[in-house]
Backbone as a ProteinNet text record, in pm:
[ID]
protein_1_A
[PRIMARY]
RVECVVRMPIGASLRTLLSRAPRRASPRLARRRETPGKVRSPAPRRASSTPRVSSSEEGTDGADTPREPGGISHAELSPPSWPAAMGRIVREDVAHQRYLTVFDREVEFDIPGESAPARINYDIVGHPRSRFQFSVVFPFHPRDASDPRPTVTLIREYMQGSNAMGYSLPTGSFDPKKHADFADVAVDELAEEARLRGGKMTSLLSREDHPGFLESKWCANRFKPFVCVGPESYEGGGGGTAVDDEPPKRDAEEFSITVHRVSLEELAEIMDGGDMTPPSVVTSHMALAHLAKEGML
[TERTIARY]
1926.5	1805.4	1718.4	1585.7	1447.8	1509.2	1531.5	1563.2	1659.7	1752.2	1834.1	1798.9	1697.4	1646.4	1547.8	1481.7	1344.6	1406.8	1535	1609.8	1656	1689.4	1729.5	1685	1713.7	1630.4	1556.7	1461.8	1410.3	1486.3	1530	1594.4	1746.6	1791.5	1952.9	1967.4	1874.5	1880.9	1914.6	1817.1	1826.1	1946.8	1947.1	2090.2	2201.7	2234.8	2325.6	2353.6	2240.4	2231.8	2280.3	2235.1	2272	2429.9	2493.2	2609.2	2716.7	2694.5	2728.6	2739.1	2626.8	2599.1	2728.6	2771.5	2858.5	2822.9	2863.3	2816.5	2896.7	2779	2824.3	2705.4	2745.2	2624.1	2545.6	2425.9	2315.1	2323.2	2347.4	2320.2	2168.7	2155.1	2010.6	1970	1876.8	1814.7	1800.4	1844.6	1837.1	1724.6	1587.6	1490	1472.8	1402.8	1377.1	1270.3	1168.6	1036.8	997	1002.3	994.3	882.1	790.4	673.5	713.9	695.1	748.7	683.8	764.5	715.1	715.1	621.2	583.9	537.6	556.3	516.6	355.5	306.1	189.4	95.8	-32.3	-136.5	-217.5	-249.4	-364.6	-465.6	-546.6	-645	-754.4	-864.3	-993.8	-1058.7	-1121	-1179	-1327	-1382.8	-1501.6	-1604.6	-1718	-1813.6	-1779.9	-1767.2	-1754.1	-1658	-1541.4	-1455.7	-1484.9	-1538.4	-1598.8	-1775.2	-1814.7	-1990.2	-2019.8	-2109.2	-2163	-2249.6	-2257.3	-2351.4	-2477.4	-2578.2	-2700.1	-2771	-2859	-2913.5	-3010.1	-3048.9	-3106.4	-3027.4	-2857.8	-2763.9	-2712.6	-2733.7	-2664.3	-2760.7	-2670.8	-2755.8	-2703.7	-2744.4	-2699.7	-2633.6	-2544.3	-2475.9	-2502.9	-2639.5	-2680.2	-2760.2	-2680.1	-2713.6	-2731	-2643.9	-2664.1	-2533.9	-2474.7	-2356.8	-2357.4	-2348.5	-2355.6	-2269.4	-2293.3	-2218	-2189.4	-2057.5	-2051	-2122.2	-2134.6	-2175.5	-2101.9	-2166.9	-2096.5	-2078.9	-2162.2	-2149.8	-2036.6	-1959.9	-1839.4	-1858.3	-1851.1	-1915.6	-1778.9	-1814.7	-1703.2	-1615.1	-1688.1	-1613	-1503	-1539.6	-1411.4	-1360.6	-1358.2	-1269.8	-1224	-1246.9	-1215.7	-1036.3	-1009.1	-852.9	-789	-679.4	-576.5	-502.4	-422.2	-327.2	-198.9	-84.4	37	169.9	255.2	275.8	200.9	147.7	95.1	3.6	-103.4	-227.4	-184.1	-202.6	-177.7	-286	-385.3	-502.9	-617.3	-703.1	-810	-946.7	-957.8	-1117.5	-1225.1	-1276.8	-1384.7	-1526.5	-1512.5	-1638.9	-1574.2	-1656.2	-1623.4	-1726.8	-1772.8	-1904.1	-1872	-1931.7	-1908.4	-1984.6	-1938.5	-1975.8	-2024.6	-1967	-1993.2	-1896.6	-1974.6	-1914.4	-1983.3	-1875.2	-1900.5	-1767.2	-1672.2	-1545.5	-1461.7	-1444.4	-1402.4	-1490.4	-1443.1	-1533.8	-1483.5	-1529.7	-1502.4	-1535.2	-1440.6	-1488.6	-1486.3	-1597.5	-1566.9	-1541.4	-1410.9	-1360	-1334.1	-1325.8	-1348.7	-1236.5	-1122.3	-1020.8	-980.4	-958.2	-912.2	-777.6	-713.6	-579.4	-549.9	-426.6	-407.8	-270.5	-315.2	-239.9	-165.4	4.2	50	7.7	11.8	-21.8	-167.2	-282.2	-413	-482.8	-544.7	-640.6	-716.7	-764.3	-895.6	-836.2	-885	-859.1	-895.3	-846.9	-880	-966.9	-1080.7	-1109.2	-1118.3	-1079.2	-1063.4	-1130.8	-1195.4	-1270.8	-1160.4	-1199.5	-1098	-1192.9	-1139.5	-1193.2	-1112.6	-1124.6	-1045.8	-1069.6	-996.1	-1012.9	-958.2	-1045.4	-997.9	-1061.6	-1046	-1073.9	-1077.2	-1253.5	-1220.6	-1234.2	-1298.8	-1331	-1153.1	-1092.8	-949.8	-872.8	-904.7	-817.1	-742	-759.7	-678.9	-557.1	-523.1	-388.6	-391.1	-296.9	-285.8	-123.4	-126	18.4	61.4	194	247.9	372.5	359.6	464.4	575.1	692	790.6	830.7	771.4	813.5	974.7	1045.1	1175.4	1232.7	1295.9	1335.9	1486.4	1556.8	1714.8	1732.9	1867.9	1940.8	1952.8	1937.6	1968.1	2006.6	2035.7	2076.8	1996.4	1870	1758.9	1768.4	1806.3	1778	1886.4	2007.8	2118.5	2087.9	1972.8	1946.4	1821.5	1846.2	1752.1	1606.5	1530	1396	1270.7	1172.9	1068.6	935.9	845.4	712.9	609.7	564.3	510.1	321.9	264.9	109.2	72	-23.2	-58.6	-183.7	-288.3	-430.4	-485.6	-633.4	-669.9	-661.8	-649.4	-659.2	-757.3	-837.9	-948.5	-975.8	-871	-831.6	-797.4	-724.7	-660.4	-761.5	-802.3	-882.9	-839.4	-666.6	-579.9	-545.6	-426.3	-395.3	-227	-204.1	-69.4	-10.6	116.4	179.1	150.3	177	163.4	228.6	293.2	320.7	190.4	192.7	84.6	62.9	-119.9	-138	-255	-305.4	-439.5	-431.8	-575	-616.3	-610.4	-604.7	-582.8	-731.6	-801	-912.3	-920.5	-954.9	-953.6	-1027.7	-1128.2	-1216.1	-1115.3	-1018.7	-956.8	-760.5	-750.1	-603.8	-552.6	-433	-387.4	-292.7	-207.9	-125	-102.9	2.4	4.1	72.3	140.4	204.5	118.7	-21.5	-101	-134.6	-159.2	-224.9	-109.9	-1.6	113.7	100.4	58.1	70.5	-80.2	-162.9	-304	-283.9	-226.1	-223.6	-101.5	9.6	88.5	7.6	-74.4	-140.6	-263.4	-346.3	-444.3	-401.4	-316.5	-302.1	-175.2	-54.3	66.7	61.7	-25	-9.8	106.1	155.2	250.9	255.6	336.2	333	473.3	474.2	615.3	684.1	841.7	932.8	941	1015.3	1058.1	990.7	903.6	845.5	895.1	965.8	1048	980.7	939.2	861.8	997.2	973.3	1078.7	1075.1	966.2	954	1068.8	1117.7	1262.4	1198.9	1056.7	947.1	856.2	803	691.3	569.9	579.6	469.9	452.6	525.6	483.8	389.2	283.4	172	144.4	303.4	324.5	343.3	334.1	364.5	250.8	191.3	73	84.2	-55.7	-80.3	-65	-108.4	-92.2	-117.9	-114.2	-159.6	-299.4	-385.4	-531.5	-584.7	-530.4	-558.6	-534.3	-628.8	-583.4	-520.3	-532.9	-457.5	-320.7	-263.7	-109.2	-69.4	38.1	62.5	208.8	220.5	345.1	401.8	545.9	587.8	664	669.2	745	809.2	907.6	959.4	988	926.3	914.3	1031.9	1087.6	1205.8	1211.9	1207.6	1216.2	1055.8	939.7	830.9	801.9	719.8	717.5	556.1	552.7	430.2	320.6	220.9	104.5	105.8	116.5	91.5	-29	-139	-281.9	-323.1	-424.6	-474.4	-532.5	-581.5	-647.3	-842.9	-878.4	-1027.4	-1088.4	-1012.9	-1066.9	-1110.6	-1072.4	-1117.9	-994.2	-1057.8	-987.9	-883.1	-847.4	-723.9	-615.6	-500.6	-375.5	-304.5	-320.2	-249.3	-333	-404.1	-497.3	-487.7	-461.2	-473.8	-594.2	-606.5	-735.7	-805.7	-967.8	-1029.3	-1012.8	-998.5	-965.4	-1121.5	-1112.2	-1214.8	-1254.5	-1415.1	-1454.5	-1399.3	-1362	-1259.1	-1149	-1108.1	-933.7	-940.6	-1035.5	-1044.4	-965.5	-865.5	-791.2	-635.2	-621	-472.7	-423	-283.8	-206.8	-72.9	-2.9	111.2	251.7	363.2	482.4	594.8	683.3	821.4	920.2	961.7	1096.8	1219.5	1317.3	1430.5	1428.3	1566.7	1589.6	1579.6	1657.9	1657.8	1528.6	1439	1308.4	1217.2	1248.2	1170.6	1224.4	1353.3	1382.1	1321.7	1315.4	1228.9	1083.5	1045.4	876.8	879.8	951.7	962.7	962.4	1047	1058.6	940.7	865.3	777.1	641.7	627.9	497.9	356.6	366.5	238.2	274.6	340.8	323	304.1	212.9	175.9	275.4	255.9	336.5	404.5	308.8	328.7	403.6	406.7	472.1	594.7	613.4	744	845.2	778.2	836.1	896.5	807.7	830.4	945.1	935.4	1057.4	1203.4	1199.7	1308	1350.8	1271.6	1332.5	1376.4	1258.7	1305.3	1446.6	1463.3	1612.1	1737.3	1721.5	1809	1812.3	1734.2	1754.2	1829.6	1771.6	1835.3	1987.6	2012.1	2157.7	2247.2	2182.1	2280.5	2298.8	2216.3	2208.7	2287.3	2354.9	2426	2355.9	2223.1	2152.3	2114.3	2168.1	2143.4	2288
526.1	628.9	638.4	684.8	692.6	837.7	929.9	1071.2	1047.2	960	965.1	880.2	822.3	739.2	817.6	884.4	972.5	1072	1123.4	1244.1	1173.3	1048.8	971	1006.3	1028	1025.3	863.1	848.5	713.8	603.8	624.8	502.2	504.7	639.9	638.3	586.7	594.5	528.7	396.4	320.1	168	140.9	191.1	140.4	169.6	275.2	278.5	175.9	134.1	9.9	-110.4	-125.1	-251.1	-244	-125.6	-136	-148.3	-91.7	-73.5	-198.6	-278.8	-401.7	-500.2	-568.9	-660	-778.7	-866	-973.4	-1117.4	-1153.9	-1235.3	-1305.2	-1400.5	-1493.7	-1411.9	-1443.6	-1372.8	-1388.1	-1323.1	-1348	-1334.4	-1393.6	-1398	-1237	-1208.2	-1065.8	-1044.5	-947.7	-901.9	-818.3	-859.6	-795	-657.9	-588.3	-461.1	-495.6	-579.2	-611.6	-742.3	-883.7	-994.8	-1055.3	-1101.7	-1164	-1308.9	-1298.7	-1428.4	-1564.6	-1648.3	-1802.5	-1833.7	-1928.5	-1974.7	-1886.3	-1899	-1809.8	-1779.8	-1650.2	-1616.9	-1674.6	-1704.6	-1768.3	-1661.3	-1614.3	-1536.2	-1533.8	-1428.2	-1422.5	-1457	-1527.9	-1568.3	-1431.7	-1449.5	-1327.6	-1346	-1215.7	-1240.7	-1198.4	-1203.9	-1203.4	-1079.2	-972.8	-811.4	-745.9	-727.9	-651.7	-504.8	-460.7	-305.6	-284.4	-348.4	-304	-190.6	-159.3	-4.7	7.7	139.7	221.8	302.3	218.4	265.9	370	430.7	512	433.2	315.1	238.7	185.6	183.3	120.8	232.9	362	482	536.3	552.3	590.1	722.6	794.5	929.8	977.8	1059.7	1083.6	1221	1219.7	1348.4	1422.7	1486	1564.4	1472	1520.8	1441.4	1387	1323.9	1264.8	1114.3	1073.4	943.2	866	694.5	658.3	510.3	487	341.3	240.9	86.6	-11.4	-51	-97	-104.5	9.5	124.4	212.6	313.5	341.1	409.8	556.7	690	785.1	833	909.4	972	1065.1	1136.8	1229.5	1147.9	1008.2	958.7	905	910.4	839.9	929.2	1072.7	1190.3	1180.9	1226.1	1210.8	1282.3	1210.4	1249.7	1366.9	1432.6	1535.1	1422.1	1469.5	1421.4	1488	1506.6	1512	1606.9	1727.5	1809.6	1887.8	1954.6	1990	2115.8	2222.2	2346	2416.2	2388.7	2480.5	2441.6	2518.4	2484.4	2441.4	2292	2235.3	2289.8	2383.3	2415.3	2336.5	2274.5	2193.4	2085.1	1966.2	1863.2	1802.8	1787.4	1690.7	1554	1472	1378.3	1403.9	1441.1	1479.4	1359.7	1231.4	1133.3	1006.2	884.8	773.4	663.2	576.7	443.5	361.2	304.6	253.2	360.9	469	579.3	679	781.1	877.1	1021.5	1117	1246.2	1330.2	1412.7	1511	1631.2	1714.1	1850.9	1921.1	1969.7	2025.7	2174.1	2247.5	2401.7	2450.1	2480.6	2504.8	2647.8	2696.5	2851.5	2817	2944.8	2976.8	3089.9	3134.3	3266.2	3315.9	3432.8	3437.2	3580.8	3572.9	3682.1	3800.6	3928.9	4057.9	4045.6	3939.3	3953.7	3986.4	4083.3	4124.5	3998.1	3946.6	3833.8	3699.5	3563	3425.1	3407.1	3352.8	3295.4	3147	3132.1	2981.2	2968.7	2848.5	2754	2621.3	2609.8	2470	2375.3	2252.5	2158.2	2006.9	1941.3	1830.9	1736.5	1631.8	1560.9	1383.4	1335.7	1152.6	1083.8	992.1	888.4	769.7	680.8	516.6	513.1	581.8	552.2	412.9	290.6	165.8	123.8	149.7	92.4	200.4	275.8	379.9	478.1	470.6	581.3	523.6	407.4	326.8	188.4	148.3	41.5	0.9	-101.1	-165.1	-200.2	-184.9	-212.5	-293.7	-399.6	-492.2	-547.7	-536	-555.1	-713.3	-802.6	-933.5	-939.7	-991.3	-999.7	-1137.8	-1184.3	-1329.7	-1325.3	-1355.1	-1354.4	-1454.4	-1426.2	-1507.9	-1669	-1761.1	-1882.2	-1988.9	-2104.4	-2217.9	-2200.3	-2177.2	-2183	-2055.3	-1952.3	-1812.3	-1749.3	-1712.8	-1632.1	-1485.4	-1438.1	-1305.4	-1259.5	-1176.7	-1143.8	-1080.7	-1133.8	-1078.2	-1016.4	-958.1	-892.4	-946.9	-961.1	-1002.3	-843.8	-834.3	-698	-756.6	-680.2	-710.4	-608.2	-620.4	-548.5	-566.9	-440.2	-464	-317.1	-295.3	-194.2	-72	47.6	152.9	241.8	243.8	313.2	485.2	523.8	653.1	726.7	627.9	648	574.2	487.2	384.9	332.9	256.4	192.2	117.2	17.8	-83	-16.6	-66.2	-16.7	-114.1	-74.7	-166.2	-113.4	-196.1	-183.2	-329.7	-272	-402.4	-436.7	-550.2	-612.3	-494.9	-481.8	-355.6	-348.7	-331.8	-372.5	-264	-283.6	-162.8	-266.4	-185.8	-241.2	-259.4	-373.5	-405.2	-444	-358.7	-377.6	-492.3	-566.7	-669.9	-808.2	-799.9	-905.9	-884.8	-788.8	-785.4	-706.9	-811.1	-735.3	-650.5	-619.5	-528.4	-524.6	-456.1	-391.9	-500.5	-598.3	-680.7	-812.5	-812.3	-900.4	-859.6	-731.6	-686.4	-716.3	-706.5	-736.3	-877.9	-971.7	-1125.1	-1179.8	-1098.2	-1127.6	-1065.5	-975.2	-900	-974.3	-1022.2	-1086.7	-1258.1	-1289.3	-1393.2	-1390.5	-1287.1	-1278.7	-1213.6	-1084.1	-1044.1	-1101.3	-1154.4	-1193.2	-1341.9	-1404.8	-1570.4	-1606.7	-1549.7	-1573.2	-1603.4	-1670	-1706.7	-1719.6	-1723.4	-1734.8	-1610.1	-1672.6	-1579.3	-1467.5	-1391.4	-1342.6	-1155	-1149.7	-961.7	-904.6	-783.6	-708	-549.8	-466.1	-338.8	-226.8	-145.5	-54.7	83.5	80.5	204.3	199.7	295.8	301	299.8	344.9	386	299.2	193.6	142.7	237.1	361.1	448.6	561.4	517.4	587.5	554.5	664.5	621.9	565.5	612.2	575.7	692.1	677.1	782.5	849.1	934.1	1015.9	974.7	951.9	900.6	976.4	1109.8	1253.2	1346.2	1475.1	1589.5	1616	1559	1601.4	1485.6	1331.5	1220.2	1216	1186.8	1146.9	967.6	919.8	780.7	773.1	706.7	693.9	521.1	498.1	346.4	323.6	198.7	126.8	46.4	85.2	-36.6	-122.3	-245.4	-388.9	-435.3	-520.3	-603.7	-763.9	-847.2	-983.7	-1056.1	-1116.6	-1183	-1344.4	-1387	-1541.8	-1597	-1505.1	-1579.1	-1695.8	-1768.7	-1898.2	-1895.4	-1958.2	-1965.7	-2075.8	-2052.4	-2131.2	-2230.4	-2367.2	-2491.5	-2464.8	-2450.8	-2454.6	-2346.9	-2367.2	-2259.1	-2156.1	-2158.7	-2023.7	-2034.4	-2133	-2159.3	-2094.1	-2021.1	-1931.1	-1990.4	-2167.5	-2217.7	-2194.7	-2227.3	-2251.5	-2312.5	-2425.2	-2501.8	-2452.5	-2498	-2412.4	-2402	-2500.5	-2491.2	-2384.6	-2347.7	-2248.5	-2099.7	-2015.3	-1849	-1807.2	-1707.8	-1666.6	-1609.3	-1608.7	-1526.9	-1420.4	-1368.3	-1199.7	-1157.5	-1021.3	-911.3	-928.5	-881.3	-864.3	-771	-665.6	-561.1	-601.7	-670	-734.9	-846.8	-843.4	-940	-926.6	-821.9	-772.7	-819.9	-854.8	-885.4	-984.8	-951.7	-1041.1	-1017.7	-1160.1	-1152.3	-1147.4	-1058.5	-1039.4	-1057.9	-1153.4	-1153.5	-1079.8	-979.2	-922.6	-924.6	-866.4	-858.1	-724.7	-671.5	-535.1	-456.4	-465.2	-405.5	-350.4	-448.6	-445.1	-339.2	-370.8	-291.5	-143.7	-101.1	38.1	91.1	43.6	68.9	95.4	29.7	3	134.3	179.1	278.3	407.6	430.3	541.9	540.5	437.5	437.1	538.1	553.4	629.4	586.4	445.2	411.5	277.8	292.5	257.3	339.1	296.4	390.4	445.6	571.7	637.3	540	489.1	405.6	305.1	240.6	144.5	166.4	270.6	337.5	361.8	446.1	450.1	351.5	249.4	127.7	57.8	68.8	-4	40.2	179.5	240.8	227.6	198	159.4	24.2	-60.1	-177.9	-219.3	-157.4	-193	-109	-14.3	33	-50	-97.1	-202	-330	-370.5	-521.1	-471.7	-355.6	-313.2	-312.1	-269	-263.6	-383	-469.7	-597.3	-696.5	-669.8	-747.1	-851.1	-806.6	-900.5	-877.4	-750.2	-733.6	-781.2
408.6	479.7	348.4	421.4	336.5	246.4	310.2	242.3	132.8	149.2	38.6	-102.5	-52.5	-180.5	-248.9	-154.7	-222.3	-322	-306.3	-384.5	-514	-519.9	-641.1	-758	-856.8	-997.4	-1001.4	-1065.7	-1061	-1145.7	-1277.8	-1335.7	-1307.8	-1278.7	-1256.2	-1169.1	-988.7	-878.3	-899.9	-949.8	-991	-1050	-1153.6	-1247.7	-1167.3	-1077.2	-1000	-909.6	-850.9	-735	-804.7	-933.1	-999.6	-1038.2	-1067	-1122.4	-986.2	-881.1	-763.5	-679.5	-681.4	-599.1	-610.5	-519.7	-533.3	-564.6	-650.7	-685.9	-601	-477.7	-407.5	-357	-297.9	-232.6	-112	-149.9	-85.8	51.7	157.2	333	340.3	465.8	501	557.1	498.3	494.8	677.9	716.8	854	859.4	934.7	899.8	1025.3	992.8	1113.2	1160.6	1119.8	1148.8	1106.9	1170.2	1096.8	1181.3	1111.8	1149.5	1263.5	1346.9	1462.9	1409	1455.9	1429.3	1282.7	1270.9	1131.9	1054.9	898.6	792.9	811.6	792.1	821.8	688.6	708.3	601.2	547.4	442.3	439	527.8	546.6	633.1	549	616.4	529.8	489.8	363.9	289.8	334.2	371.9	392	257.5	243.4	130.5	60	155.5	107.1	207	157.7	261.5	291.6	174.5	188.9	135.9	261.2	230.4	244.7	151.9	73.2	185.7	207	318.4	262.4	280.6	221	344.7	291	399.7	539.1	479.2	572.8	662.1	631.3	712.2	825.5	767.3	854.1	966.7	1105.2	1191.1	1233.6	1347.4	1331.4	1475.8	1489.7	1606.4	1646.4	1711.8	1766.7	1667.1	1577.9	1454	1358	1236.6	1108.5	1095.4	1191	1153.1	1088.2	977.8	921.7	966.2	994.4	1077.9	965.6	984.5	916.3	1018	931.4	967.6	1114.1	1219.8	1347.5	1428.9	1373.6	1485.2	1471.2	1373.2	1382.9	1309.7	1368.5	1288.2	1213.2	1131.5	1037.6	1097.7	1211.9	1290.4	1361.3	1389.9	1499.3	1390	1247	1152.1	1050	1070.3	1010.3	966.8	836.8	790.8	887.4	943.3	1047.6	999.8	1079.1	1084.5	1162.4	1071.3	1106.6	1008.3	1083.5	1248.1	1316.6	1271.1	1325.7	1257.2	1327.1	1258.7	1204	1112.7	1073.4	1088.1	991.1	1009.1	1110.5	1132.6	1240.1	1128	1177.8	1083.3	1142.8	1107.3	1148	1074.4	984.5	905.5	825.8	853.2	773.5	739.3	639.3	593.3	487.5	479.1	387.6	258.1	160.6	29.1	-57.9	-88.2	-147.1	-65.3	-56.1	-4.5	-95.5	-114	-184.7	-127.5	-208.3	-169.4	-103.1	-158.6	-100.1	-69.4	36.5	71.5	40.2	-20.3	-36	77.2	141.6	243.4	198.4	274.7	218.1	331	335.3	453	470.4	540.8	538.3	666.1	631.8	727.7	722	861.6	897.5	894.9	849.9	870.5	914.1	989.8	1045.1	931.5	824.6	749.3	793.1	783.5	805.6	724.5	784.3	703	683.9	716.6	692.1	846.4	856.3	984.7	1030.7	927	987.5	945.2	1005.7	955.5	836.9	745.6	595.2	601.2	539.2	549	410	363.8	248.4	263.5	172	127.8	30.7	93.9	6.8	7.1	-95.2	-119.7	-77.8	16.6	74	42.4	-23.9	-52.5	29.8	108.2	179.7	197	256.9	304.5	439.5	536.8	627.8	673.9	612.9	664.4	696.7	605	646.8	714.3	801.5	893.3	800	687.8	583.7	566.3	562.8	536.2	462.4	405	292.1	295.9	265.9	255.2	118	96.4	-47.6	-24.1	-86.8	-79.4	-187.1	-206.2	-299.2	-294.9	-392	-370.8	-456.2	-375.9	-439.3	-436.3	-562.5	-572	-584.7	-494.7	-506.9	-603.1	-673.6	-782.3	-700.7	-801.6	-751.9	-861.7	-836.7	-940.6	-1078.6	-1038.1	-1161.3	-1230.3	-1182.2	-1215.9	-1180.5	-1252.2	-1191.2	-1192.5	-1237	-1226.4	-1089.9	-1007.9	-915.1	-1015.4	-925.9	-1037	-946	-983.9	-884.4	-930.1	-870.7	-911.5	-895.9	-1028.1	-1029.9	-1097.2	-1055.2	-1129	-1192.8	-1344.7	-1403.7	-1432.8	-1408.1	-1393.9	-1455.6	-1432.9	-1498.9	-1391.4	-1444.8	-1366.7	-1379.4	-1298.2	-1323.6	-1362.1	-1272.8	-1331.3	-1440.7	-1527.6	-1616.6	-1764.6	-1716.5	-1805.8	-1883.7	-1832.8	-1925.3	-1824.1	-1877.4	-1810.9	-1729.7	-1630.6	-1554.6	-1470.1	-1416.4	-1334.4	-1169	-1079.7	-960.2	-876.1	-748.2	-681.4	-583	-544.7	-461.3	-350.1	-349.5	-272.4	-230.4	-84.3	-29.1	74.9	114.6	232.1	350.8	471	590.8	633.6	681.9	743.2	880	982.9	1106.6	1153.3	1097.9	1131	1089.9	1003.2	964.8	976	962.4	1010.3	1144.7	1178.2	1320.1	1325.6	1181.9	1165.7	1000.1	966.9	825.8	772.8	819	746.7	763.6	789.5	734.7	646	609.8	463.9	363.8	396	276.3	259.5	369.6	348.8	260.4	241	200.7	59.3	42.2	-98.2	-214.6	-109.5	-164.7	-225.5	-162.3	-219.7	-289	-293.8	-366.1	-490.3	-497.9	-623	-712.3	-632.1	-700.7	-694.5	-625.3	-583.4	-558.4	-471.2	-379.5	-243.4	-170.7	-7.3	30.6	185.6	217.2	209.6	248.9	238.5	371.3	350.2	479.8	462.6	542.8	514.5	626.7	553.6	624.9	588.2	716.6	708.6	661.6	558.6	524	584.4	697	799	886.6	917.8	1033.9	1171.7	1184.6	1324.1	1289.4	1422.1	1411.9	1440.7	1482	1504.8	1372.3	1287.6	1165.9	1083.8	1040.4	1003.1	846.2	776	629.9	545	428	324.1	261.2	252.7	204.7	32.9	25	-114.6	-235.6	-204.8	-266.3	-173.9	-233.5	-145.5	-78.7	-184.5	-147.8	-81.7	-75.3	-53.1	108.5	181.3	336	342.3	259.6	257.8	274.8	362.8	383.7	328.6	303.9	282.8	351.6	398.7	450.8	380.5	332.6	221.6	309.6	213.8	311.7	172.7	197.7	120.8	171.5	65.9	81	8.8	75.1	14.7	-4.4	-115.1	-151.2	-109	-174.4	-176.5	-301.2	-290.4	-327.4	-403.7	-550.4	-601.1	-557.6	-532	-499.5	-608.6	-548.9	-660.5	-702.9	-653.9	-682.1	-789.6	-880.9	-969.3	-916	-823.4	-748.1	-758.9	-702.7	-709	-605.6	-511.7	-427.5	-312.9	-236.9	-152.2	-52	73.5	205.7	197.8	110.8	115.6	94.8	175.1	181.8	43.9	-40.8	-170.7	-287.4	-239.5	-336.8	-279.2	-351.7	-305.6	-306	-247.3	-206.4	-348.8	-371	-467.4	-472.9	-602.7	-624.4	-603.6	-572.2	-571	-726	-739.1	-869.7	-976.6	-904.1	-982.1	-1035.1	-960.6	-991	-1126.5	-1186.8	-1269.5	-1415	-1428.8	-1513.5	-1477.6	-1383	-1302.4	-1388.8	-1417.2	-1494.3	-1400.4	-1384	-1278.4	-1387.9	-1333.4	-1427.1	-1354.7	-1393.4	-1293.9	-1392.5	-1342.3	-1434.1	-1367.1	-1449.9	-1426.1	-1351.9	-1271.7	-1240.1	-1349.4	-1445.4	-1553.6	-1592.3	-1652.1	-1680.5	-1576.1	-1488.4	-1318	-1370.2	-1403.9	-1409.3	-1524	-1643.1	-1765.6	-1703	-1627.9	-1594.6	-1509	-1398	-1331.3	-1373.5	-1501	-1558.4	-1671.6	-1702.5	-1814.8	-1790.3	-1663.9	-1645	-1607.9	-1618.8	-1587.3	-1470	-1386	-1246.7	-1161.7	-1062.2	-922	-859.9	-792.6	-766	-595.6	-508.9	-391.5	-432.1	-561.6	-597.4	-624.7	-675.3	-710.7	-601.4	-511.8	-375	-293.1	-300.3	-234.8	-327.7	-419	-506.2	-482.5	-477.1	-461.5	-308.4	-216.9	-71.9	-36.9	-149.2	-137.6	-191.8	-287.3	-358.5	-270.5	-238.1	-133.3	-22.9	32.6	152.7	135.7	-4.3	-70.2	-95.4	-131.8	-174	-77.1	52.6	184.5	259.5	208.2	261.2	179.7	75.1	-7.5	-111.4	-147	-193.3	-328	-403.2	-545.1	-626.2
[MASK]
+++++++++++++++++++++++++++++++++++++++++++++++++++++++++++++++++++++++++++++++++++++++++++++++++++++++++++++++++++++++++++++++++++++++++++++++++++++++++++++++++++++++++++++++++++++++++++++++++++++++++++++++++++++++++++++++++++++++++++++++++++++++++++++++++++++++++++++++++++++++++++++++++++++++++

């Protein structure tokens, strides 16, 4: 269960799984949610997946409500409350917008012992164009004749927040113009960032209607975790064409990405090292627990 995984210490949980995992032939992974039919191919990329909004592109919604290209207002895309709202949102303005949006939100609370409601202002960060959701995928390579150890593919790239390099799993935002669901996002990011395709894609959420895990306390974005068992490398070198044997071209800001195939022991050290993104750490825990349950470790 998810709560059991989250409570386990990072390094200890993985090492415990490794020590307890039975060493036997890997059965086929029983999927909770499997892409039907043939393996999905990455969706064709647009010239720009996140167009910038300038004042000339914005419309108004009666008053001064800024609108996304295509006529979607920020009021319609304001950060959601789940599973239930606690405070009363009395005001929410867009303070800044580029790739991410910063919302200036004023919330009213009834506080026990106070005669009048209290109003508190918050900065909320999120990605309205992706409906505040993204996918993270754990690419798992079972042991085989060529490699007796199971391995995992990670990417290492520039992290703008720390101005340093760091590790993550393939991760990407939901694009309602391109993706039918979050498994589509996982397939695309597996191809674009990790240069992998195929395999079995499994959702690690127990409920289809679950919106995903919060990225952080002050961020409205949520992520949905996946595991992909047995993906294969592209044969081509990645020229960015639409040919099936070429992976998609990466975005300009992904220039620093390098792909790393690591053992589970190396993964444990990276997860303990402090330079792996929290959504990737959580997804790794969930994927490893799922794989151990299926006898694949």
